[in-house]
Short mmCIF file of C-alpha atoms (C1' of nucleotides) in Angstrom, two decimals:
data_model
loop_
_atom_site.label_atom_id
_atom_site.label_comp_id
_atom_site.label_asym_id
_atom_site.label_seq_id
_atom_site.Cartn_x
_atom_site.Cartn_y
_atom_site.Cartn_z
CA MET A 161 34.47 234.30 51.32
CA SER A 162 35.60 235.36 54.78
CA SER A 163 32.41 234.02 56.35
CA ALA A 164 33.62 230.49 57.02
CA ILE A 165 34.23 230.92 60.73
CA ASP A 166 34.74 227.64 62.50
CA PRO A 167 32.03 227.27 65.17
CA ASP A 168 34.37 224.98 67.03
CA LEU A 169 36.31 228.04 68.05
CA LEU A 170 33.64 228.45 70.70
CA ILE A 171 34.09 224.95 72.08
CA GLY A 172 36.71 226.03 74.50
CA ALA A 173 34.64 228.95 75.72
CA ASP A 174 33.35 228.61 79.29
CA MET A 175 30.03 229.92 78.25
CA PHE A 176 29.37 228.22 74.98
CA GLY A 177 31.19 224.95 75.36
CA GLN A 178 28.07 223.11 76.44
CA LEU A 179 26.03 224.15 73.43
CA ASP A 180 25.71 221.77 70.49
CA THR A 181 27.19 222.62 67.12
CA ASP A 182 24.01 224.10 65.72
CA ALA A 183 23.64 226.37 68.70
CA ARG A 184 27.26 227.44 68.55
CA THR A 185 26.86 228.25 64.88
CA ALA A 186 23.80 230.34 65.62
CA VAL A 187 25.54 232.17 68.44
CA LEU A 188 28.51 232.93 66.27
CA ALA A 189 26.31 234.05 63.40
CA ALA A 190 24.50 236.49 65.66
CA GLY A 191 27.73 238.25 66.46
CA THR A 192 30.49 239.89 64.51
CA VAL A 193 33.89 238.26 64.24
CA ARG A 194 36.87 240.50 63.69
CA PRO A 195 40.63 240.30 63.81
CA LEU A 196 42.42 242.83 65.98
CA ALA A 197 45.99 243.92 65.61
CA GLN A 198 48.28 243.98 68.62
CA GLY A 199 47.91 247.08 70.76
CA ARG A 200 44.42 247.76 69.53
CA LEU A 201 42.04 249.47 71.97
CA ILE A 202 38.80 247.47 71.94
CA PHE A 203 36.82 249.62 74.31
CA SER A 204 37.63 252.40 76.71
CA GLN A 205 36.98 253.06 80.35
CA GLY A 206 33.89 255.24 80.48
CA ASP A 207 32.44 254.18 77.12
CA PRO A 208 28.82 253.09 77.35
CA GLY A 209 28.83 249.32 77.63
CA VAL A 210 26.75 248.33 74.64
CA THR A 211 28.63 245.24 73.50
CA CYS A 212 29.60 241.83 74.89
CA HIS A 213 32.88 240.36 73.74
CA SER A 214 34.44 236.93 73.58
CA LEU A 215 38.01 236.20 72.62
CA LEU A 216 38.60 233.47 70.05
CA LYS A 217 42.35 233.74 69.65
CA GLY A 218 45.07 235.86 71.14
CA ARG A 219 45.28 237.76 74.42
CA VAL A 220 43.61 240.89 75.76
CA LYS A 221 44.37 242.88 78.87
CA ILE A 222 41.84 244.78 80.94
CA VAL A 223 43.48 247.91 82.28
CA GLN A 224 42.22 250.49 84.68
CA ALA A 225 43.63 254.00 84.44
CA ARG A 226 44.05 255.79 87.74
CA PRO A 227 43.56 259.53 88.10
CA ASP A 228 47.27 260.04 88.73
CA GLY A 229 48.05 258.53 85.36
CA ALA A 230 49.23 255.16 86.61
CA GLN A 231 47.55 251.99 85.44
CA SER A 232 46.44 248.71 86.94
CA VAL A 233 46.10 245.53 84.96
CA ILE A 234 42.87 244.04 86.28
CA ARG A 235 43.12 240.79 84.37
CA PHE A 236 44.31 239.10 81.22
CA ILE A 237 41.79 237.48 78.91
CA GLY A 238 42.57 234.27 77.03
CA PRO A 239 40.71 232.46 74.25
CA GLY A 240 37.25 231.40 75.37
CA GLU A 241 36.84 234.11 77.95
CA MET A 242 34.31 236.92 77.81
CA TYR A 243 34.81 240.54 78.68
CA GLY A 244 32.71 243.65 78.80
CA THR A 245 29.72 241.43 79.47
CA VAL A 246 28.91 242.45 83.02
CA ALA A 247 29.01 246.16 82.22
CA ALA A 248 26.88 245.68 79.11
CA LEU A 249 24.24 243.57 80.82
CA MET A 250 24.02 246.15 83.59
CA ASP A 251 23.79 249.11 81.19
CA ARG A 252 26.86 250.63 82.72
CA PRO A 253 29.91 252.23 81.25
CA PHE A 254 32.91 249.96 80.85
CA PRO A 255 34.96 250.26 84.03
CA ALA A 256 38.31 249.76 82.28
CA ASP A 257 40.08 249.66 78.94
CA ALA A 258 40.44 246.49 76.89
CA VAL A 259 43.61 246.27 74.80
CA THR A 260 45.02 243.44 72.71
CA VAL A 261 48.51 242.36 73.70
CA VAL A 262 48.99 240.20 70.59
CA ASP A 263 47.18 239.94 67.27
CA SER A 264 43.81 238.49 68.17
CA LEU A 265 40.40 237.39 66.96
CA GLU A 266 37.22 238.27 68.79
CA VAL A 267 33.46 238.01 68.45
CA TYR A 268 31.20 240.67 69.82
CA TRP A 269 27.45 241.07 70.11
CA PRO A 270 25.30 244.09 70.78
CA VAL A 271 23.99 243.63 74.29
CA GLY A 272 20.39 243.35 73.06
CA VAL A 273 21.35 240.41 70.89
CA MET A 274 23.21 238.82 73.77
CA ARG A 275 20.12 239.13 75.95
CA GLN A 276 18.12 237.30 73.30
CA LEU A 277 20.74 234.60 73.06
CA MET A 278 20.68 234.21 76.82
CA GLY A 279 16.92 233.85 76.70
CA ARG A 280 17.18 231.18 74.05
CA TYR A 281 20.14 229.35 75.52
CA PRO A 282 19.93 229.62 79.30
CA GLU A 283 23.30 227.87 79.59
CA ILE A 284 24.86 231.11 78.45
CA ALA A 285 23.16 233.12 81.17
CA MET A 286 24.11 230.51 83.77
CA GLY A 287 27.68 230.44 82.63
CA SER A 288 27.85 234.19 82.65
CA ALA A 289 26.57 234.39 86.22
CA ALA A 290 28.94 231.67 87.38
CA SER A 291 31.91 233.36 85.82
CA ALA A 292 30.97 236.70 87.40
CA GLY A 293 30.77 234.99 90.77
CA THR A 294 34.15 233.41 90.31
CA ARG A 295 35.67 236.74 89.40
CA LEU A 296 34.07 238.30 92.44
CA PHE A 297 35.87 235.83 94.68
CA GLU A 298 39.13 236.22 92.84
CA LEU A 299 38.98 239.96 93.26
CA GLN A 300 38.25 239.57 96.96
CA ASP A 301 41.36 237.48 97.29
CA ARG A 302 43.38 240.03 95.41
CA VAL A 303 42.16 242.80 97.69
CA GLY A 304 43.36 240.78 100.64
CA GLU A 305 46.71 240.16 99.00
CA LEU A 306 47.38 243.69 97.84
CA ALA A 307 46.44 245.01 101.25
CA GLY A 308 49.13 243.37 103.27
CA GLU A 309 51.75 241.50 101.37
CA LYS A 310 55.26 242.49 100.42
CA VAL A 311 56.15 243.25 96.86
CA GLU A 312 58.05 240.06 96.09
CA GLN A 313 55.10 238.03 97.26
CA ARG A 314 52.67 240.05 95.18
CA ILE A 315 54.82 239.62 92.08
CA ALA A 316 55.01 235.91 92.76
CA ARG A 317 51.23 235.77 93.01
CA ALA A 318 50.83 237.64 89.76
CA LEU A 319 53.19 235.21 88.05
CA THR A 320 51.48 232.13 89.43
CA ARG A 321 48.18 233.51 88.20
CA LEU A 322 49.71 233.93 84.75
CA MET A 323 51.13 230.40 84.91
CA ARG A 324 47.73 228.89 85.50
CA GLN A 325 46.06 231.07 82.96
CA ALA A 326 48.57 231.17 80.17
CA GLY A 327 51.16 228.56 81.06
CA ARG A 328 52.56 226.22 78.45
CA ARG A 329 54.63 223.21 79.47
CA THR A 330 58.10 223.16 77.98
CA PRO A 331 61.23 221.16 78.79
CA GLN A 332 62.64 224.18 80.65
CA GLY A 333 59.53 224.72 82.73
CA ILE A 334 56.24 226.54 82.39
CA GLU A 335 56.29 229.32 79.89
CA ILE A 336 53.96 232.30 79.78
CA ASP A 337 52.57 231.95 76.29
CA PHE A 338 52.27 235.60 75.39
CA PRO A 339 54.69 238.51 75.51
CA ILE A 340 54.55 240.41 78.78
CA THR A 341 56.65 243.35 79.90
CA ARG A 342 58.02 244.07 83.38
CA GLN A 343 55.86 247.15 83.29
CA GLU A 344 52.73 245.04 82.86
CA LEU A 345 53.77 242.62 85.58
CA ALA A 346 54.34 245.62 87.82
CA GLU A 347 50.87 246.91 87.00
CA MET A 348 49.43 243.55 88.00
CA ALA A 349 51.32 243.39 91.25
CA GLY A 350 50.99 247.02 92.22
CA SER A 351 54.68 247.82 91.99
CA THR A 352 57.16 249.43 89.62
CA LEU A 353 59.00 248.04 86.64
CA HIS A 354 62.26 248.67 88.48
CA THR A 355 61.39 246.46 91.39
CA VAL A 356 59.99 243.81 89.09
CA SER A 357 63.20 243.86 87.09
CA ARG A 358 65.30 243.42 90.21
CA THR A 359 63.04 240.69 91.52
CA LEU A 360 63.07 238.73 88.29
CA ALA A 361 66.83 239.12 88.07
CA ALA A 362 67.14 237.64 91.55
CA TRP A 363 64.83 234.75 90.65
CA ASP A 364 66.74 234.13 87.44
CA ASP A 365 69.94 233.91 89.47
CA ARG A 366 68.37 231.33 91.72
CA GLY A 367 67.13 229.40 88.71
CA VAL A 368 63.51 229.87 89.68
CA THR A 369 62.71 231.65 86.45
CA SER A 370 64.32 232.34 83.14
CA SER A 371 63.26 235.66 81.78
CA SER A 372 64.20 237.70 78.78
CA ARG A 373 62.69 240.54 76.83
CA ARG A 374 58.89 240.18 77.08
CA HIS A 375 59.22 236.53 77.86
CA ILE A 376 59.13 234.53 81.09
CA VAL A 377 59.63 230.84 81.83
CA VAL A 378 59.03 229.53 85.33
CA CYS A 379 61.60 226.79 85.83
CA LYS A 380 60.76 225.90 89.43
CA PRO A 381 57.03 226.37 89.87
CA HIS A 382 57.02 224.91 93.38
CA VAL A 383 59.50 227.51 94.55
CA LEU A 384 57.40 230.26 93.05
CA LEU A 385 54.28 228.92 94.71
CA GLU A 386 56.10 228.92 98.00
CA LEU A 387 57.12 232.53 97.46
CA ALA A 388 53.55 233.45 96.63
CA ASP A 389 52.08 231.72 99.64
CA PRO A 390 54.56 231.02 102.43
CA ALA A 391 52.81 228.26 104.34
CA MET B 129 4.97 235.51 120.96
CA SER B 130 8.23 236.45 119.35
CA SER B 131 6.85 235.75 115.86
CA ALA B 132 5.56 239.24 115.11
CA ILE B 133 8.37 240.32 112.84
CA ASP B 134 7.59 243.46 110.94
CA PRO B 135 7.73 242.73 107.20
CA ASP B 136 8.52 246.37 106.60
CA LEU B 137 11.99 245.67 107.88
CA LEU B 138 12.62 244.39 104.38
CA ILE B 139 11.45 247.58 102.69
CA GLY B 140 14.87 249.12 102.81
CA ALA B 141 16.49 246.02 101.40
CA ASP B 142 17.86 246.38 97.85
CA MET B 143 16.52 243.05 96.94
CA PHE B 144 13.13 242.97 98.54
CA GLY B 145 12.11 246.61 98.48
CA GLN B 146 10.14 246.23 95.27
CA LEU B 147 8.02 243.37 96.52
CA ASP B 148 4.55 244.09 97.87
CA THR B 149 3.72 243.55 101.52
CA ASP B 150 2.32 240.06 101.01
CA ALA B 151 5.43 238.98 99.18
CA ARG B 152 7.69 240.48 101.81
CA THR B 153 5.76 238.68 104.49
CA ALA B 154 6.14 235.40 102.62
CA VAL B 155 9.84 235.94 102.08
CA LEU B 156 10.38 236.72 105.73
CA ALA B 157 8.29 233.74 106.81
CA ALA B 158 10.41 231.44 104.68
CA GLY B 159 13.54 232.44 106.56
CA THR B 160 14.68 232.50 110.14
CA VAL B 161 15.04 235.78 111.97
CA ARG B 162 17.52 235.92 114.81
CA PRO B 163 19.22 238.50 116.97
CA LEU B 164 22.99 238.40 117.15
CA ALA B 165 25.12 239.82 119.90
CA GLN B 166 28.06 242.03 119.08
CA GLY B 167 31.19 240.13 118.10
CA ARG B 168 29.25 237.06 117.04
CA LEU B 169 30.72 234.95 114.22
CA ILE B 170 27.90 234.33 111.73
CA PHE B 171 29.83 232.14 109.32
CA SER B 172 33.46 231.26 108.79
CA GLN B 173 35.79 231.36 105.86
CA GLY B 174 35.81 227.84 104.45
CA ASP B 175 32.42 226.78 105.77
CA PRO B 176 30.17 225.31 103.10
CA GLY B 177 27.95 228.12 101.89
CA VAL B 178 24.50 226.71 102.58
CA THR B 179 22.72 229.85 103.75
CA CYS B 180 21.86 233.29 102.39
CA HIS B 181 21.73 236.14 104.86
CA SER B 182 20.17 239.57 105.00
CA LEU B 183 20.79 242.13 107.71
CA LEU B 184 17.75 243.78 109.24
CA LYS B 185 19.41 245.88 111.91
CA GLY B 186 22.94 246.49 113.04
CA ARG B 187 26.24 246.12 111.25
CA VAL B 188 28.30 243.15 110.07
CA LYS B 189 31.84 243.02 108.75
CA ILE B 190 33.14 240.58 106.16
CA VAL B 191 36.73 239.72 107.02
CA GLN B 192 39.26 237.68 105.17
CA ALA B 193 42.01 236.01 107.14
CA ARG B 194 45.35 235.83 105.41
CA PRO B 195 47.72 232.91 105.88
CA ASP B 196 50.16 235.08 107.83
CA GLY B 197 47.48 235.80 110.39
CA ALA B 198 46.67 239.32 109.28
CA GLN B 199 43.16 240.22 108.27
CA SER B 200 41.47 242.27 105.59
CA VAL B 201 38.06 243.82 106.00
CA ILE B 202 36.43 243.19 102.64
CA ARG B 203 33.29 245.19 103.34
CA PHE B 204 30.84 246.33 105.96
CA ILE B 205 27.21 245.29 105.69
CA GLY B 206 24.38 247.59 106.71
CA PRO B 207 20.66 246.97 107.15
CA GLY B 208 19.04 245.84 103.91
CA GLU B 209 22.17 244.29 102.47
CA MET B 210 22.70 240.61 101.77
CA TYR B 211 25.77 238.56 102.43
CA GLY B 212 26.85 235.01 101.87
CA THR B 213 24.46 234.87 98.95
CA VAL B 214 26.90 234.54 96.07
CA ALA B 215 28.83 231.73 97.73
CA ALA B 216 25.64 229.90 98.60
CA LEU B 217 24.10 230.17 95.15
CA MET B 218 27.35 228.91 93.64
CA ASP B 219 27.66 226.01 96.08
CA ARG B 220 30.99 227.27 97.25
CA PRO B 221 32.54 227.66 100.65
CA PHE B 222 32.23 231.11 102.16
CA PRO B 223 35.33 233.07 101.13
CA ALA B 224 35.49 235.09 104.35
CA ASP B 225 34.21 235.41 107.91
CA ALA B 226 31.10 237.39 108.79
CA VAL B 227 31.15 239.02 112.22
CA THR B 228 28.71 241.41 113.89
CA VAL B 229 30.25 244.69 114.98
CA VAL B 230 27.19 245.73 117.02
CA ASP B 231 24.15 243.89 118.31
CA SER B 232 22.21 243.00 115.20
CA LEU B 233 19.19 241.30 113.71
CA GLU B 234 19.39 239.13 110.63
CA VAL B 235 17.26 236.81 108.51
CA TYR B 236 18.74 233.81 106.83
CA TRP B 237 17.43 231.20 104.42
CA PRO B 238 18.76 227.81 103.42
CA VAL B 239 20.03 228.23 99.88
CA GLY B 240 17.41 225.82 98.52
CA VAL B 241 14.64 227.98 99.92
CA MET B 242 16.27 231.07 98.49
CA ARG B 243 16.36 229.45 95.06
CA GLN B 244 12.63 228.78 95.32
CA LEU B 245 11.98 232.37 96.37
CA MET B 246 14.00 233.60 93.42
CA GLY B 247 11.94 231.42 91.12
CA ARG B 248 8.73 232.81 92.52
CA TYR B 249 9.86 236.42 92.77
CA PRO B 250 12.26 237.10 89.90
CA GLU B 251 12.88 240.58 91.28
CA ILE B 252 14.98 238.94 93.95
CA ALA B 253 17.14 237.13 91.42
CA MET B 254 17.51 240.29 89.34
CA GLY B 255 18.43 242.33 92.37
CA SER B 256 20.91 239.74 93.46
CA ALA B 257 22.63 239.73 90.10
CA ALA B 258 22.71 243.51 89.95
CA SER B 259 24.21 243.76 93.39
CA ALA B 260 26.87 241.19 92.54
CA GLY B 261 27.75 243.19 89.45
CA THR B 262 28.04 246.37 91.44
CA ARG B 263 30.30 244.70 93.94
CA LEU B 264 32.43 243.36 91.11
CA PHE B 265 33.05 246.88 89.89
CA GLU B 266 33.70 248.20 93.36
CA LEU B 267 36.28 245.52 93.96
CA GLN B 268 37.96 246.32 90.65
CA ASP B 269 38.26 249.89 91.75
CA ARG B 270 39.69 248.84 95.08
CA VAL B 271 42.28 246.68 93.39
CA GLY B 272 43.36 249.68 91.38
CA GLU B 273 43.53 251.82 94.49
CA LEU B 274 45.38 249.40 96.70
CA ALA B 275 47.87 248.75 93.95
CA GLY B 276 49.32 252.17 93.63
CA GLU B 277 48.22 254.67 96.17
CA LYS B 278 49.91 255.95 99.29
CA VAL B 279 48.63 255.03 102.69
CA GLU B 280 47.01 258.34 103.58
CA GLN B 281 45.06 258.23 100.37
CA ARG B 282 43.93 254.66 100.96
CA ILE B 283 42.76 255.52 104.46
CA ALA B 284 40.90 258.53 103.06
CA ARG B 285 39.21 256.27 100.53
CA ALA B 286 38.21 253.80 103.20
CA LEU B 287 36.71 256.61 105.26
CA THR B 288 34.79 258.11 102.33
CA ARG B 289 33.38 254.69 101.60
CA LEU B 290 32.23 254.46 105.22
CA MET B 291 30.75 257.94 105.00
CA ARG B 292 28.57 257.02 102.07
CA GLN B 293 27.61 253.70 103.53
CA ALA B 294 27.12 254.52 107.16
CA GLY B 295 27.22 258.29 107.37
CA ARG B 296 24.75 260.21 109.50
CA ARG B 297 24.43 263.97 109.21
CA THR B 298 25.09 265.83 112.42
CA PRO B 299 25.77 269.50 113.17
CA GLN B 300 29.48 268.70 113.48
CA GLY B 301 29.67 266.86 110.18
CA ILE B 302 29.10 263.36 108.93
CA GLU B 303 29.36 260.73 111.61
CA ILE B 304 30.10 257.06 111.06
CA ASP B 305 27.09 255.50 112.71
CA PHE B 306 28.71 252.45 114.20
CA PRO B 307 31.75 251.93 116.39
CA ILE B 308 34.91 251.31 114.39
CA THR B 309 38.45 250.84 115.64
CA ARG B 310 41.68 252.11 114.10
CA GLN B 311 42.58 248.48 113.68
CA GLU B 312 39.54 247.88 111.49
CA LEU B 313 40.15 250.99 109.46
CA ALA B 314 43.71 249.78 108.96
CA GLU B 315 42.42 246.42 107.80
CA MET B 316 40.24 248.17 105.26
CA ALA B 317 43.03 250.35 103.95
CA GLY B 318 45.80 247.77 104.05
CA SER B 319 47.84 249.48 106.73
CA THR B 320 48.55 249.28 110.45
CA LEU B 321 46.67 250.70 113.39
CA HIS B 322 49.72 252.82 114.20
CA THR B 323 49.71 254.62 110.90
CA VAL B 324 45.94 255.04 111.01
CA SER B 325 46.23 256.51 114.48
CA ARG B 326 48.84 259.02 113.34
CA THR B 327 46.89 259.89 110.23
CA LEU B 328 43.65 260.47 112.09
CA ALA B 329 45.52 262.55 114.66
CA ALA B 330 46.84 264.73 111.86
CA TRP B 331 43.39 265.10 110.33
CA ASP B 332 41.91 265.93 113.70
CA ASP B 333 44.50 268.68 114.09
CA ARG B 334 43.51 270.12 110.74
CA GLY B 335 39.85 269.93 111.69
CA VAL B 336 39.08 267.51 108.89
CA THR B 337 37.85 264.87 111.28
CA SER B 338 37.00 264.55 114.92
CA SER B 339 37.78 261.11 116.19
CA SER B 340 37.67 259.46 119.55
CA ARG B 341 37.53 255.97 120.88
CA ARG B 342 35.74 253.83 118.26
CA HIS B 343 34.04 256.89 116.86
CA ILE B 344 34.72 259.12 113.87
CA VAL B 345 33.06 262.28 112.59
CA VAL B 346 34.11 263.76 109.28
CA CYS B 347 33.86 267.50 109.73
CA LYS B 348 35.13 268.55 106.31
CA PRO B 349 33.98 265.94 103.82
CA HIS B 350 35.20 267.90 100.82
CA VAL B 351 38.73 267.94 102.19
CA LEU B 352 38.58 264.21 102.78
CA LEU B 353 37.32 263.58 99.25
CA GLU B 354 40.20 265.65 97.94
CA LEU B 355 42.63 263.55 99.98
CA ALA B 356 41.05 260.38 98.63
CA ASP B 357 41.12 261.50 95.04
CA PRO B 358 43.56 264.33 94.31
CA ALA B 359 42.16 265.72 91.06
"C1'" DC C 69 71.75 252.28 60.71
"C1'" DG C 70 69.31 254.80 63.99
"C1'" DC C 71 65.55 255.34 66.86
"C1'" DG C 72 62.07 253.88 70.24
"C1'" DA C 73 60.72 250.54 73.36
"C1'" DT C 74 62.35 247.55 76.86
"C1'" DA C 75 65.31 246.33 80.46
"C1'" DT C 76 69.19 246.79 83.82
"C1'" DT C 77 71.58 248.74 87.56
"C1'" DG C 78 73.13 252.03 91.11
"C1'" DA C 79 72.50 255.67 94.45
"C1'" DC C 80 69.46 257.83 97.41
"C1'" DA C 81 65.58 259.14 100.11
"C1'" DA C 82 61.37 258.38 102.40
"C1'" DC C 83 57.37 256.23 103.52
"C1'" DG C 84 55.46 253.49 106.60
"C1'" DC C 85 56.16 249.18 109.28
"C1'" DT C 86 58.09 247.16 113.50
"C1'" DC C 87 59.07 247.38 118.19
"C1'" DA C 88 58.31 249.35 122.52
"C1'" DA C 89 56.53 252.02 126.20
"C1'" DC C 90 52.97 254.48 127.93
"C1'" DT C 91 48.28 256.65 128.52
"C1'" DC C 92 43.57 256.63 128.66
"C1'" DA C 93 38.72 255.09 128.83
"C1'" DC C 94 35.58 251.96 130.34
"C1'" DG C 95 33.38 248.16 132.53
"C1'" DT C 96 33.57 244.78 136.20
"C1'" DG C 97 33.76 243.09 140.59
"C1'" DG C 98 35.10 243.39 145.20
"C1'" DC D 95 32.91 253.69 145.26
"C1'" DC D 96 37.24 252.65 144.10
"C1'" DA D 97 40.66 249.26 142.38
"C1'" DC D 98 41.79 246.84 138.81
"C1'" DG D 99 42.16 244.78 134.27
"C1'" DT D 100 41.48 244.87 129.55
"C1'" DG D 101 40.90 246.82 125.16
"C1'" DA D 102 41.86 250.94 122.54
"C1'" DG D 103 44.72 254.56 121.30
"C1'" DT D 104 49.00 257.44 121.29
"C1'" DT D 105 53.62 258.47 120.49
"C1'" DG D 106 58.61 257.96 119.74
"C1'" DA D 107 62.74 255.82 117.67
"C1'" DG D 108 64.92 253.06 114.20
"C1'" DC D 109 65.30 250.88 110.09
"C1'" DG D 110 64.09 248.12 106.07
"C1'" DT D 111 61.66 247.88 101.77
"C1'" DT D 112 60.63 249.99 97.94
"C1'" DG D 113 59.77 253.90 95.14
"C1'" DT D 114 62.26 257.74 92.78
"C1'" DC D 115 65.76 259.60 89.94
"C1'" DA D 116 69.27 258.92 86.65
"C1'" DA D 117 72.32 256.83 83.55
"C1'" DT D 118 73.29 253.09 80.52
"C1'" DA D 119 72.59 248.90 77.95
"C1'" DT D 120 70.01 246.02 74.47
"C1'" DC D 121 66.85 244.55 71.42
"C1'" DG D 122 64.11 244.92 67.38
"C1'" DC D 123 62.03 247.29 63.82
"C1'" DG D 124 61.50 250.56 60.11
#
DNA sequence: CGCGATATTGACAACGCTCAACTCACGTGG
DNA sequence: CCACGTGAGTTGAGCGTTGTCAATATCGCG
């Protein structure tokens, strides 16, 4: 009996949190839940967007491949967040890859089913629109940042974003709660793993961060914030 | 009698083009039409977003000020496009300034009125959502571009975007149909007016473009596209 | 134990920003 | 009609930041 999926897994989700238990159960039942091993490609840039996804557990990165072979990490997805939804609802190809960075659990729905669910539970449609708007603004900010700022500042911004999104309080400071490589941080900040390595080493020396293999703890968040946004 | 505004001005608008003439007339009547002199600030970053705007004639730029004083041009608006809408519908402050770059004519609606119009004419709401989705994807692409590419390539991309958006066919090539400074192009590409000046000079030498004061013609669009996106 | 993935570190080169001086076009007002 | 001022653009020199190349070190897993 693998069918006993806990509908409460959706409680934390932006888009389903406001639904009552019955509704959440129905929403979950309409989709397919599946575990995904680390490193698994969920959908690819260019694939027709025919499914909407929501992450229940784990962490997923949305990555855009550039023609020259380099990659950009557009965003990281945590539990409760949706992805692929905008492309699917617009009948467009997915604009980027989705890859799990740790073992994860997701639900997905064919877009037709999701449209029905949105019709039945308007909260979902509202939430979806709101979240798209929020992302629009975030991306505008990022465009501004990437356009003019120096590398250290961009890396600091990337890290602060990760802190807010995936930070866990520990005695040593705020820890990024999933494994992340310098390469990935570089792909977020628009830099190279070399520069990221040097920058983190410098911050470690100053006690701002404490980083090791695929693992980062921000010991002095206020200093990092200052680096990200010099008043 | 300044009230005789031609409802056909809305025909070209993404969001109102599908409405019949009566509907367009009603939509126009519900808003306020006003001329705006060049250089006029329409709304400011941080202002409460209480109005939705649509450009009838002219050209508007959306500019984000960065803390260090530098600016980023997020996008240019042409006739038929809306701006300020997402912020207003989300009850958020405007995330950037809107400034006219030539003498223009706009309509604007208080957001409450726009909500009513969307209720009455769902096409408007649909169009609005679709356009937000499109912009989301465009911004994702820009993030990818700004992150890794060299300056010449970013300038080429900015120019190609302008070509598509504001290009007019002429015997000499495709002309950007509104006055644009090197400074503004630099703010689009995330560079400086100096580098843009040098780059344009080089392109002019090669016959790719023909630029003069606040005026650019792309003589060899295919070459520019190749510069923007080396296969 | 060995291999692949990850990270570190140094040397070097260059891209493009900063600073600075100058030119040119245009509109304004005397 | 010309003088002037301002905004826009050009061009050169210098240098810092950061990417590139290369070699080495570690970690973790099979």
